[in-house]
Amino acid sequence: MKGLEYLQAELDEMKENGVFRTLVPLDTEQGSKVKIEGKTVIQLSSNNYLGLTSHPRLRDAAMEAIRSYGVGTGSVRTIAGTFKMHAELERKLAEFKHTEAALVFQSGFTTNQGVLSAILTEKDVVISDELNHASIIDGIRLTKAARRVYTHVDMESLEAALKETQSYRKRLIVTDGVFSMDGNIAPLPAIVELAEKYDALVMVDDAHASGVLGKNGRGTVNHFGLDGRVHIQVGTLSKAIGVLGGYVAGPQALIDYLIHKGRPFLFSTSHPPAVTMANMAAIDVLISEPELIEKLWENARFFKEGLLSLGFDIGESKTPITPVFVGEDKAAYELSDRLLEYGVFAQGIVFPTVAKGKARVRTIVTAEHTKEELEEALSAFERAGKQLNLIK
Ligand code: PMP
């Protein structure tokens, strides 16, 4: 259709530069192996850390919810779309996170947008790590608050920002708990200390730490023993939890305020019963099957050591997210394509998701991977890495 030629021109340029991608449809359910275009490959690109997307208890909970309550809710939460189960999930999350209250949003993305846009005004300032997730960046774009960006995990840079923003009503420091493209953990104890020294608020996005770090996967705050010292904990129900949604956990006043002012919460239909009941079952699984998290970490350690001993650069990763740095965008796609040929699905991550020159293939092992699958994946990395001169 006429009118969109300007978009096509840009797409053509992307094709010329070898960075145009098509979506990769899976022919099977999510798991340690998946079928792509008829070929079974080892899955190293999902956020399904604990394999909960197909856990029998979650499946059963979802089926039962559909049978008893149907497939949709027919309204936003604040009009007619709050079912008892929504409140029950929120109670469960608050208890799990050791906070007064919690509120579920449609996704982790909209949670960050909703929280940041609601609680700050032009009288306030938000101070954000430079590598924070896109949903935090977009949330900040939606606020009228002033902004400061500090150098990634650099506490001197954060303190400098705190020193020069003392005239604002409120200062909110916001950070990913685990950085999604690098797998490093935010230095939360130092951040909290600075926040307490300068009387600032702290918000942590635990999308990649929920179900991964802390006792039973309670997240980075619990991991560092900082329960009660971080004002706002955001997380997702779409990664280790295995379903869909986002949540914010914190003081009752925060949650009550968001019920009135959190725009994605107010203006978007509530989660279907199957999603809500499966999310609840997932929290129960975190409590009753801690061996899943142990297996996840055992696999992560094994795979990281394997990549390191092959000579790959995996940066500062301290979690199951393990990037394999290759430099240029094209090299990331070449490695990813070659790996797929050898039976491993590991996506290349390029600009603008990561900085120019920092392209990588990002891997995430899960609790479901067997040792044999991980060994097979390491062999594929060795073969592809040598062919592309990434390792010797
Ligand atoms: N925050 C971070 C740090 C993330 O990595 C993601 C997922 N890409 C999100 C938020 C968004 O979560 P969701 O997929 O539930 O929208």
mmCIF file of C-alpha atoms and ligand atoms in Angstrom:
data_model
loop_
_atom_site.group_PDB
_atom_site.id
_atom_site.type_symbol
_atom_site.label_atom_id
_atom_site.label_comp_id
_atom_site.label_asym_id
_atom_site.label_seq_id
_atom_site.Cartn_x
_atom_site.Cartn_y
_atom_site.Cartn_z
ATOM 1 C CA MET A 1 0.000 0.000 0.000
ATOM 2 C CA LYS A 2 1.246 3.502 -0.830
ATOM 3 C CA GLY A 3 2.477 5.666 2.048
ATOM 4 C CA LEU A 4 4.846 3.400 3.937
ATOM 5 C CA GLU A 5 7.745 3.423 1.453
ATOM 6 C CA TYR A 6 9.911 5.217 4.027
ATOM 7 C CA LEU A 7 9.668 2.198 6.307
ATOM 8 C CA GLN A 8 10.441 -0.189 3.464
ATOM 9 C CA ALA A 9 13.551 1.826 2.567
ATOM 10 C CA GLU A 10 14.882 1.386 6.084
ATOM 11 C CA LEU A 11 14.050 -2.328 6.064
ATOM 12 C CA ASP A 12 15.884 -2.722 2.734
ATOM 13 C CA GLU A 13 18.933 -1.088 4.275
ATOM 14 C CA MET A 14 18.739 -3.506 7.215
ATOM 15 C CA LYS A 15 18.618 -6.390 4.748
ATOM 16 C CA GLU A 16 21.702 -5.054 2.963
ATOM 17 C CA ASN A 17 23.551 -4.842 6.287
ATOM 18 C CA GLY A 18 22.596 -8.400 7.220
ATOM 19 C CA VAL A 19 20.612 -7.361 10.326
ATOM 20 C CA PHE A 20 17.049 -7.937 9.097
ATOM 21 C CA ARG A 21 15.423 -10.739 11.085
ATOM 22 C CA THR A 22 12.266 -12.754 10.707
ATOM 23 C CA LEU A 23 10.429 -14.168 13.699
ATOM 24 C CA VAL A 24 11.248 -17.788 14.497
ATOM 25 C CA PRO A 25 8.075 -19.811 15.158
ATOM 26 C CA LEU A 26 8.338 -22.859 17.428
ATOM 27 C CA ASP A 27 6.403 -25.970 16.392
ATOM 28 C CA THR A 28 6.325 -27.413 19.932
ATOM 29 C CA GLU A 29 5.757 -26.240 23.475
ATOM 30 C CA GLN A 30 8.610 -24.416 25.208
ATOM 31 C CA GLY A 31 11.276 -26.721 26.667
ATOM 32 C CA SER A 32 14.942 -27.689 26.748
ATOM 33 C CA LYS A 33 14.477 -28.860 23.164
ATOM 34 C CA VAL A 34 12.085 -27.271 20.685
ATOM 35 C CA LYS A 35 11.169 -27.862 17.073
ATOM 36 C CA ILE A 36 11.935 -25.076 14.624
ATOM 37 C CA GLU A 37 11.021 -25.553 10.955
ATOM 38 C CA GLY A 38 10.761 -29.289 11.504
ATOM 39 C CA LYS A 39 14.165 -29.575 13.191
ATOM 40 C CA THR A 40 14.586 -30.385 16.897
ATOM 41 C CA VAL A 41 17.141 -28.097 18.521
ATOM 42 C CA ILE A 42 18.428 -27.332 22.019
ATOM 43 C CA GLN A 43 16.690 -24.216 23.328
ATOM 44 C CA LEU A 44 19.119 -21.682 24.813
ATOM 45 C CA SER A 45 17.086 -18.539 24.194
ATOM 46 C CA SER A 46 14.046 -18.735 26.438
ATOM 47 C CA ASN A 47 13.456 -17.152 29.844
ATOM 48 C CA ASN A 48 11.755 -20.340 30.999
ATOM 49 C CA TYR A 49 14.372 -20.711 33.773
ATOM 50 C CA LEU A 50 12.593 -23.412 35.734
ATOM 51 C CA GLY A 51 10.651 -25.102 32.966
ATOM 52 C CA LEU A 52 7.370 -23.895 34.486
ATOM 53 C CA THR A 53 5.735 -23.056 31.123
ATOM 54 C CA SER A 54 4.742 -26.719 30.889
ATOM 55 C CA HIS A 55 4.800 -27.798 34.550
ATOM 56 C CA PRO A 56 1.889 -30.195 35.248
ATOM 57 C CA ARG A 57 0.689 -28.231 38.283
ATOM 58 C CA LEU A 58 0.467 -25.021 36.274
ATOM 59 C CA ARG A 59 -1.228 -26.776 33.372
ATOM 60 C CA ASP A 60 -3.809 -28.320 35.700
ATOM 61 C CA ALA A 61 -4.450 -25.010 37.450
ATOM 62 C CA ALA A 62 -5.007 -23.275 34.106
ATOM 63 C CA MET A 63 -7.346 -26.007 32.799
ATOM 64 C CA GLU A 64 -9.375 -25.986 36.003
ATOM 65 C CA ALA A 65 -9.615 -22.179 35.863
ATOM 66 C CA ILE A 66 -10.979 -22.308 32.317
ATOM 67 C CA ARG A 67 -13.514 -24.962 33.269
ATOM 68 C CA SER A 68 -14.736 -23.033 36.309
ATOM 69 C CA TYR A 69 -14.393 -19.413 35.209
ATOM 70 C CA GLY A 70 -14.167 -19.305 31.405
ATOM 71 C CA VAL A 71 -11.455 -17.725 29.338
ATOM 72 C CA GLY A 72 -11.787 -13.979 29.880
ATOM 73 C CA THR A 73 -12.713 -11.443 32.557
ATOM 74 C CA GLY A 74 -14.696 -8.929 30.532
ATOM 75 C CA SER A 75 -13.477 -5.812 32.285
ATOM 76 C CA VAL A 76 -10.598 -3.858 33.718
ATOM 77 C CA ARG A 77 -9.738 -4.548 37.360
ATOM 78 C CA THR A 78 -11.247 -1.296 38.687
ATOM 79 C CA ILE A 79 -14.681 -1.776 37.094
ATOM 80 C CA ALA A 80 -15.883 -5.386 36.998
ATOM 81 C CA GLY A 81 -12.751 -7.411 36.239
ATOM 82 C CA THR A 82 -11.369 -8.189 39.698
ATOM 83 C CA PHE A 83 -12.053 -11.814 40.595
ATOM 84 C CA LYS A 84 -11.258 -13.217 44.032
ATOM 85 C CA MET A 85 -8.344 -15.088 42.465
ATOM 86 C CA HIS A 86 -6.665 -11.809 41.405
ATOM 87 C CA ALA A 87 -6.634 -10.597 44.992
ATOM 88 C CA GLU A 88 -5.501 -14.013 46.179
ATOM 89 C CA LEU A 89 -2.523 -14.011 43.787
ATOM 90 C CA GLU A 90 -1.570 -10.540 44.995
ATOM 91 C CA ARG A 91 -1.730 -11.667 48.629
ATOM 92 C CA LYS A 92 0.450 -14.647 47.753
ATOM 93 C CA LEU A 93 2.985 -12.429 45.979
ATOM 94 C CA ALA A 94 3.164 -9.986 48.905
ATOM 95 C CA GLU A 95 3.725 -12.848 51.320
ATOM 96 C CA PHE A 96 6.340 -14.364 49.020
ATOM 97 C CA LYS A 97 8.181 -11.054 48.656
ATOM 98 C CA HIS A 98 7.863 -10.179 52.368
ATOM 99 C CA THR A 99 6.069 -6.914 51.597
ATOM 100 C CA GLU A 100 2.805 -5.401 52.829
ATOM 101 C CA ALA A 101 1.050 -5.667 49.490
ATOM 102 C CA ALA A 102 1.421 -6.418 45.785
ATOM 103 C CA LEU A 103 -0.368 -5.553 42.558
ATOM 104 C CA VAL A 104 -0.408 -7.477 39.283
ATOM 105 C CA PHE A 105 -0.155 -5.726 35.914
ATOM 106 C CA GLN A 106 -0.645 -7.223 32.454
ATOM 107 C CA SER A 107 3.097 -7.575 31.878
ATOM 108 C CA GLY A 108 6.436 -6.690 33.377
ATOM 109 C CA PHE A 109 6.775 -4.019 30.723
ATOM 110 C CA THR A 110 3.562 -2.245 31.685
ATOM 111 C CA THR A 111 4.394 -2.591 35.388
ATOM 112 C CA ASN A 112 7.476 -0.433 34.948
ATOM 113 C CA GLN A 113 5.580 2.038 32.803
ATOM 114 C CA GLY A 114 2.692 2.147 35.258
ATOM 115 C CA VAL A 115 4.774 2.548 38.401
ATOM 116 C CA LEU A 116 7.229 5.133 37.095
ATOM 117 C CA SER A 117 4.610 7.266 35.371
ATOM 118 C CA ALA A 118 2.339 7.236 38.436
ATOM 119 C CA ILE A 119 4.544 8.017 41.408
ATOM 120 C CA LEU A 120 6.769 10.827 40.133
ATOM 121 C CA THR A 121 5.952 14.419 39.237
ATOM 122 C CA GLU A 122 7.927 17.412 37.995
ATOM 123 C CA LYS A 123 9.001 17.990 41.615
ATOM 124 C CA ASP A 124 10.933 14.689 41.606
ATOM 125 C CA VAL A 125 13.954 13.147 39.927
ATOM 126 C CA VAL A 126 14.581 9.590 38.785
ATOM 127 C CA ILE A 127 18.139 8.256 38.781
ATOM 128 C CA SER A 128 18.579 5.275 36.475
ATOM 129 C CA ASP A 129 21.381 2.810 35.633
ATOM 130 C CA GLU A 130 22.420 3.297 32.016
ATOM 131 C CA LEU A 131 21.778 -0.354 31.157
ATOM 132 C CA ASN A 132 18.285 -0.576 32.617
ATOM 133 C CA HIS A 133 15.633 -2.406 30.623
ATOM 134 C CA ALA A 134 13.678 -0.668 27.852
ATOM 135 C CA SER A 135 10.496 -0.759 29.953
ATOM 136 C CA ILE A 136 12.204 1.318 32.657
ATOM 137 C CA ILE A 137 13.505 3.746 30.056
ATOM 138 C CA ASP A 138 10.033 4.066 28.533
ATOM 139 C CA GLY A 139 8.488 4.417 31.998
ATOM 140 C CA ILE A 140 10.879 7.281 32.687
ATOM 141 C CA ARG A 141 9.919 8.878 29.375
ATOM 142 C CA LEU A 142 6.322 8.912 30.592
ATOM 143 C CA THR A 143 7.058 10.811 33.816
ATOM 144 C CA LYS A 144 7.361 14.559 34.199
ATOM 145 C CA ALA A 145 10.218 14.002 36.654
ATOM 146 C CA ALA A 146 13.773 15.144 35.949
ATOM 147 C CA ARG A 147 16.171 12.357 34.899
ATOM 148 C CA ARG A 148 19.731 11.407 35.613
ATOM 149 C CA VAL A 149 21.469 8.358 34.185
ATOM 150 C CA TYR A 150 24.425 6.896 36.089
ATOM 151 C CA THR A 151 27.240 4.816 34.637
ATOM 152 C CA HIS A 152 26.404 1.113 34.727
ATOM 153 C CA VAL A 153 26.698 -0.253 38.310
ATOM 154 C CA ASP A 154 29.118 2.592 39.127
ATOM 155 C CA MET A 155 28.479 3.752 42.687
ATOM 156 C CA GLU A 156 30.617 6.884 42.358
ATOM 157 C CA SER A 157 28.512 7.959 39.424
ATOM 158 C CA LEU A 158 25.321 7.200 41.377
ATOM 159 C CA GLU A 159 26.566 9.174 44.399
ATOM 160 C CA ALA A 160 27.457 12.134 42.177
ATOM 161 C CA ALA A 161 23.888 12.103 40.816
ATOM 162 C CA LEU A 162 22.488 11.940 44.357
ATOM 163 C CA LYS A 163 24.683 14.860 45.466
ATOM 164 C CA GLU A 164 23.549 17.144 42.690
ATOM 165 C CA THR A 165 19.827 16.439 43.006
ATOM 166 C CA GLN A 166 19.258 17.365 46.667
ATOM 167 C CA SER A 167 16.731 20.090 45.868
ATOM 168 C CA TYR A 168 14.078 17.702 44.502
ATOM 169 C CA ARG A 169 11.088 16.527 46.572
ATOM 170 C CA LYS A 170 11.822 12.827 46.005
ATOM 171 C CA ARG A 171 14.679 10.990 44.392
ATOM 172 C CA LEU A 172 14.054 7.519 43.032
ATOM 173 C CA ILE A 173 16.972 5.245 42.183
ATOM 174 C CA VAL A 174 15.891 2.559 39.734
ATOM 175 C CA THR A 175 17.858 -0.483 38.660
ATOM 176 C CA ASP A 176 17.444 -3.887 37.114
ATOM 177 C CA GLY A 177 18.161 -6.551 39.775
ATOM 178 C CA VAL A 178 19.783 -8.769 37.144
ATOM 179 C CA PHE A 179 20.751 -7.084 33.889
ATOM 180 C CA SER A 180 18.972 -8.914 31.121
ATOM 181 C CA MET A 181 21.628 -8.725 28.422
ATOM 182 C CA ASP A 182 24.745 -9.239 30.579
ATOM 183 C CA GLY A 183 23.557 -11.439 33.439
ATOM 184 C CA ASN A 184 25.364 -9.395 36.103
ATOM 185 C CA ILE A 185 23.682 -8.549 39.407
ATOM 186 C CA ALA A 186 23.127 -4.947 40.530
ATOM 187 C CA PRO A 187 25.237 -3.968 43.601
ATOM 188 C CA LEU A 188 22.077 -3.567 45.643
ATOM 189 C CA PRO A 189 23.673 -3.354 49.126
ATOM 190 C CA ALA A 190 25.749 -0.357 47.996
ATOM 191 C CA ILE A 191 22.750 1.213 46.234
ATOM 192 C CA VAL A 192 20.589 0.856 49.355
ATOM 193 C CA GLU A 193 23.344 2.322 51.534
ATOM 194 C CA LEU A 194 23.623 5.363 49.278
ATOM 195 C CA ALA A 195 19.842 5.699 49.144
ATOM 196 C CA GLU A 196 19.671 5.676 52.943
ATOM 197 C CA LYS A 197 22.523 8.188 53.195
ATOM 198 C CA TYR A 198 20.833 10.599 50.766
ATOM 199 C CA ASP A 199 17.229 9.818 51.722
ATOM 200 C CA ALA A 200 16.295 8.454 48.297
ATOM 201 C CA LEU A 201 13.806 5.754 47.289
ATOM 202 C CA VAL A 202 14.914 2.512 45.624
ATOM 203 C CA MET A 203 13.085 0.561 42.925
ATOM 204 C CA VAL A 204 14.388 -2.801 41.682
ATOM 205 C CA ASP A 205 13.194 -4.632 38.577
ATOM 206 C CA ASP A 206 13.612 -8.326 39.331
ATOM 207 C CA ALA A 207 12.338 -9.658 35.998
ATOM 208 C CA HIS A 208 15.356 -11.971 35.704
ATOM 209 C CA ALA A 209 15.758 -12.608 39.430
ATOM 210 C CA SER A 210 12.225 -13.712 40.366
ATOM 211 C CA GLY A 211 12.389 -17.492 40.621
ATOM 212 C CA VAL A 212 16.165 -17.384 40.187
ATOM 213 C CA LEU A 213 17.849 -15.523 43.083
ATOM 214 C CA GLY A 214 17.102 -15.455 46.820
ATOM 215 C CA LYS A 215 15.378 -18.076 48.980
ATOM 216 C CA ASN A 216 12.885 -19.957 46.784
ATOM 217 C CA GLY A 217 13.513 -17.342 44.071
ATOM 218 C CA ARG A 218 12.338 -14.328 46.078
ATOM 219 C CA GLY A 219 14.653 -12.054 44.092
ATOM 220 C CA THR A 220 17.696 -9.833 44.545
ATOM 221 C CA VAL A 221 16.414 -7.985 47.627
ATOM 222 C CA ASN A 222 16.107 -11.265 49.506
ATOM 223 C CA HIS A 223 19.349 -12.572 47.956
ATOM 224 C CA PHE A 224 21.260 -9.688 49.553
ATOM 225 C CA GLY A 225 19.337 -9.818 52.866
ATOM 226 C CA LEU A 226 17.769 -6.411 52.200
ATOM 227 C CA ASP A 227 14.146 -7.276 52.974
ATOM 228 C CA GLY A 228 12.358 -4.156 54.225
ATOM 229 C CA ARG A 229 14.970 -1.730 52.871
ATOM 230 C CA VAL A 230 13.878 -1.481 49.213
ATOM 231 C CA HIS A 231 10.707 0.531 48.641
ATOM 232 C CA ILE A 232 9.550 -0.885 45.308
ATOM 233 C CA GLN A 233 10.124 -4.366 43.898
ATOM 234 C CA VAL A 234 8.935 -5.019 40.370
ATOM 235 C CA GLY A 235 8.979 -8.439 38.768
ATOM 236 C CA THR A 236 7.558 -10.426 35.926
ATOM 237 C CA LEU A 237 5.392 -13.524 35.940
ATOM 238 C CA SER A 238 6.434 -14.260 32.353
ATOM 239 C CA LYS A 239 9.945 -15.632 32.785
ATOM 240 C CA ALA A 240 10.875 -18.086 35.584
ATOM 241 C CA ILE A 241 7.260 -18.006 36.799
ATOM 242 C CA GLY A 242 6.386 -19.419 33.379
ATOM 243 C CA VAL A 243 3.114 -17.663 32.603
ATOM 244 C CA LEU A 244 2.385 -13.994 31.926
ATOM 245 C CA GLY A 245 2.180 -10.721 33.808
ATOM 246 C CA GLY A 246 4.098 -8.305 35.960
ATOM 247 C CA TYR A 247 3.815 -7.300 39.590
ATOM 248 C CA VAL A 248 4.903 -4.644 41.975
ATOM 249 C CA ALA A 249 5.429 -5.452 45.652
ATOM 250 C CA GLY A 250 5.882 -2.872 48.393
ATOM 251 C CA PRO A 251 4.157 -0.833 51.094
ATOM 252 C CA GLN A 252 0.333 -0.724 51.135
ATOM 253 C CA ALA A 253 0.330 3.012 50.332
ATOM 254 C CA LEU A 254 2.253 2.363 47.114
ATOM 255 C CA ILE A 255 -0.191 -0.323 46.016
ATOM 256 C CA ASP A 256 -3.283 1.728 46.931
ATOM 257 C CA TYR A 257 -1.838 4.660 45.020
ATOM 258 C CA LEU A 258 -1.181 2.523 41.923
ATOM 259 C CA ILE A 259 -4.743 1.183 41.975
ATOM 260 C CA HIS A 260 -5.812 4.805 41.484
ATOM 261 C CA LYS A 261 -3.015 6.081 39.256
ATOM 262 C CA GLY A 262 -1.291 3.187 37.485
ATOM 263 C CA ARG A 263 -2.526 3.757 33.954
ATOM 264 C CA PRO A 264 -1.889 0.303 32.408
ATOM 265 C CA PHE A 265 -3.589 -1.210 35.477
ATOM 266 C CA LEU A 266 -6.540 1.156 35.201
ATOM 267 C CA PHE A 267 -7.147 1.051 31.481
ATOM 268 C CA SER A 268 -6.398 -2.510 30.336
ATOM 269 C CA THR A 269 -8.505 -5.643 30.858
ATOM 270 C CA SER A 270 -7.441 -7.941 33.703
ATOM 271 C CA HIS A 271 -5.679 -11.264 33.265
ATOM 272 C CA PRO A 272 -7.781 -14.263 32.247
ATOM 273 C CA PRO A 273 -8.515 -16.854 34.969
ATOM 274 C CA ALA A 274 -6.122 -19.423 33.451
ATOM 275 C CA VAL A 275 -3.218 -16.973 33.649
ATOM 276 C CA THR A 276 -4.008 -15.979 37.214
ATOM 277 C CA MET A 277 -4.482 -19.514 38.522
ATOM 278 C CA ALA A 278 -1.334 -20.739 36.763
ATOM 279 C CA ASN A 279 0.630 -17.831 38.269
ATOM 280 C CA MET A 280 -0.615 -18.857 41.690
ATOM 281 C CA ALA A 281 0.366 -22.479 41.115
ATOM 282 C CA ALA A 282 3.832 -21.283 40.073
ATOM 283 C CA ILE A 283 4.403 -19.531 43.411
ATOM 284 C CA ASP A 284 3.376 -22.772 45.150
ATOM 285 C CA VAL A 285 5.901 -24.677 43.009
ATOM 286 C CA LEU A 286 8.677 -22.223 43.964
ATOM 287 C CA ILE A 287 7.974 -22.959 47.619
ATOM 288 C CA SER A 288 7.503 -26.735 47.356
ATOM 289 C CA GLU A 289 10.091 -27.642 44.692
ATOM 290 C CA PRO A 290 13.288 -25.744 45.560
ATOM 291 C CA GLU A 291 15.255 -28.443 43.724
ATOM 292 C CA LEU A 292 14.272 -26.740 40.446
ATOM 293 C CA ILE A 293 16.276 -23.637 41.369
ATOM 294 C CA GLU A 294 19.200 -25.783 42.533
ATOM 295 C CA LYS A 295 19.203 -27.584 39.178
ATOM 296 C CA LEU A 296 19.048 -24.270 37.313
ATOM 297 C CA TRP A 297 22.179 -23.040 39.097
ATOM 298 C CA GLU A 298 24.005 -26.339 38.679
ATOM 299 C CA ASN A 299 23.317 -26.172 34.934
ATOM 300 C CA ALA A 300 24.305 -22.512 34.753
ATOM 301 C CA ARG A 301 27.652 -23.185 36.469
ATOM 302 C CA PHE A 302 28.377 -26.157 34.214
ATOM 303 C CA PHE A 303 27.576 -24.269 31.023
ATOM 304 C CA LYS A 304 29.511 -21.118 31.995
ATOM 305 C CA GLU A 305 32.596 -23.137 32.893
ATOM 306 C CA GLY A 306 32.313 -24.949 29.571
ATOM 307 C CA LEU A 307 32.134 -21.715 27.563
ATOM 308 C CA LEU A 308 35.030 -20.183 29.516
ATOM 309 C CA SER A 309 37.247 -23.218 29.029
ATOM 310 C CA LEU A 310 36.549 -23.065 25.280
ATOM 311 C CA GLY A 311 37.923 -19.519 25.363
ATOM 312 C CA PHE A 312 34.710 -17.524 24.864
ATOM 313 C CA ASP A 313 34.252 -14.073 26.399
ATOM 314 C CA ILE A 314 31.200 -14.208 28.688
ATOM 315 C CA GLY A 315 31.704 -10.825 30.347
ATOM 316 C CA GLU A 316 30.607 -10.293 33.941
ATOM 317 C CA SER A 317 27.704 -12.722 34.038
ATOM 318 C CA LYS A 318 26.889 -14.078 37.512
ATOM 319 C CA THR A 319 23.508 -15.644 36.723
ATOM 320 C CA PRO A 320 22.023 -18.168 34.256
ATOM 321 C CA ILE A 321 21.996 -15.398 31.606
ATOM 322 C CA THR A 322 25.291 -15.954 29.798
ATOM 323 C CA PRO A 323 26.232 -13.708 26.887
ATOM 324 C CA VAL A 324 28.877 -14.830 24.411
ATOM 325 C CA PHE A 325 30.463 -11.620 23.146
ATOM 326 C CA VAL A 326 31.413 -11.421 19.472
ATOM 327 C CA GLY A 327 31.693 -7.670 18.714
ATOM 328 C CA GLU A 328 29.903 -6.732 15.504
ATOM 329 C CA ASP A 329 26.190 -7.298 14.847
ATOM 330 C CA LYS A 330 26.840 -9.435 11.810
ATOM 331 C CA ALA A 331 29.137 -11.774 13.748
ATOM 332 C CA ALA A 332 26.386 -12.367 16.312
ATOM 333 C CA TYR A 333 23.966 -13.384 13.588
ATOM 334 C CA GLU A 334 26.606 -15.565 11.905
ATOM 335 C CA LEU A 335 27.303 -17.407 15.136
ATOM 336 C CA SER A 336 23.599 -17.776 15.880
ATOM 337 C CA ASP A 337 22.881 -19.110 12.371
ATOM 338 C CA ARG A 338 25.783 -21.550 12.541
ATOM 339 C CA LEU A 339 24.639 -22.788 15.955
ATOM 340 C CA LEU A 340 21.153 -23.394 14.597
ATOM 341 C CA GLU A 341 22.659 -25.465 11.814
ATOM 342 C CA TYR A 342 24.373 -27.549 14.526
ATOM 343 C CA GLY A 343 21.174 -27.991 16.517
ATOM 344 C CA VAL A 344 21.307 -25.117 19.031
ATOM 345 C CA PHE A 345 18.896 -22.191 19.201
ATOM 346 C CA ALA A 346 20.727 -19.188 20.671
ATOM 347 C CA GLN A 347 19.696 -15.771 19.371
ATOM 348 C CA GLY A 348 22.073 -12.996 18.388
ATOM 349 C CA ILE A 349 21.469 -9.736 20.283
ATOM 350 C CA VAL A 350 22.510 -6.574 18.457
ATOM 351 C CA PHE A 351 22.162 -2.781 18.436
ATOM 352 C CA PRO A 352 19.892 -1.095 19.567
ATOM 353 C CA THR A 353 19.153 -3.770 22.207
ATOM 354 C CA VAL A 354 22.846 -3.621 23.168
ATOM 355 C CA ALA A 355 25.530 -1.009 22.414
ATOM 356 C CA LYS A 356 27.317 -0.952 19.040
ATOM 357 C CA GLY A 357 30.355 -3.238 19.079
ATOM 358 C CA LYS A 358 28.891 -5.261 21.970
ATOM 359 C CA ALA A 359 26.863 -7.716 19.916
ATOM 360 C CA ARG A 360 26.522 -11.124 21.462
ATOM 361 C CA VAL A 361 24.776 -14.426 21.353
ATOM 362 C CA ARG A 362 22.831 -14.629 24.583
ATOM 363 C CA THR A 363 22.293 -18.003 26.190
ATOM 364 C CA ILE A 364 20.016 -18.939 29.066
ATOM 365 C CA VAL A 365 20.156 -22.482 30.381
ATOM 366 C CA THR A 366 17.182 -23.763 32.330
ATOM 367 C CA ALA A 367 16.543 -26.351 35.035
ATOM 368 C CA GLU A 368 15.176 -28.621 32.306
ATOM 369 C CA HIS A 369 18.417 -29.055 30.365
ATOM 370 C CA THR A 370 20.164 -32.372 30.826
ATOM 371 C CA LYS A 371 23.951 -32.590 31.136
ATOM 372 C CA GLU A 372 24.016 -34.308 27.722
ATOM 373 C CA GLU A 373 22.107 -31.447 26.106
ATOM 374 C CA LEU A 374 24.488 -28.911 27.585
ATOM 375 C CA GLU A 375 27.508 -30.929 26.433
ATOM 376 C CA GLU A 376 26.003 -31.118 22.954
ATOM 377 C CA ALA A 377 25.430 -27.344 22.999
ATOM 378 C CA LEU A 378 29.045 -26.729 24.081
ATOM 379 C CA SER A 379 30.301 -28.882 21.188
ATOM 380 C CA ALA A 380 28.210 -26.812 18.781
ATOM 381 C CA PHE A 381 29.688 -23.609 20.257
ATOM 382 C CA GLU A 382 33.198 -25.043 19.882
ATOM 383 C CA ARG A 383 32.651 -26.045 16.261
ATOM 384 C CA ALA A 384 30.954 -22.776 15.247
ATOM 385 C CA GLY A 385 33.368 -20.636 17.287
ATOM 386 C CA LYS A 386 36.423 -22.168 15.611
ATOM 387 C CA GLN A 387 34.933 -21.873 12.128
ATOM 388 C CA LEU A 388 34.160 -18.191 12.678
ATOM 389 C CA ASN A 389 37.570 -17.527 14.297
ATOM 390 C CA LEU A 390 36.008 -16.481 17.597
ATOM 391 C CA ILE A 391 38.100 -19.007 19.518
ATOM 392 C CA LYS A 392 41.281 -20.934 18.780
HETATM 393 N N1 PMP B 1 12.113 -5.874 32.899
HETATM 394 C C1 PMP B 1 13.178 -6.567 32.484
HETATM 395 C C2 PMP B 1 14.509 -6.346 33.143
HETATM 396 C C3 PMP B 1 13.039 -7.527 31.449
HETATM 397 O O1 PMP B 1 14.086 -8.219 31.022
HETATM 398 C C4 PMP B 1 11.759 -7.726 30.878
HETATM 399 C C5 PMP B 1 11.521 -8.771 29.809
HETATM 400 N N2 PMP B 1 12.145 -8.566 28.604
HETATM 401 C C6 PMP B 1 10.698 -6.959 31.336
HETATM 402 C C7 PMP B 1 10.905 -6.053 32.354
HETATM 403 C C8 PMP B 1 9.341 -7.105 30.745
HETATM 404 O O2 PMP B 1 8.674 -8.202 31.263
HETATM 405 P P1 PMP B 1 7.457 -8.837 30.476
HETATM 406 O O3 PMP B 1 8.028 -9.727 29.428
HETATM 407 O O4 PMP B 1 6.683 -9.547 31.524
HETATM 408 O O5 PMP B 1 6.695 -7.701 29.884
#
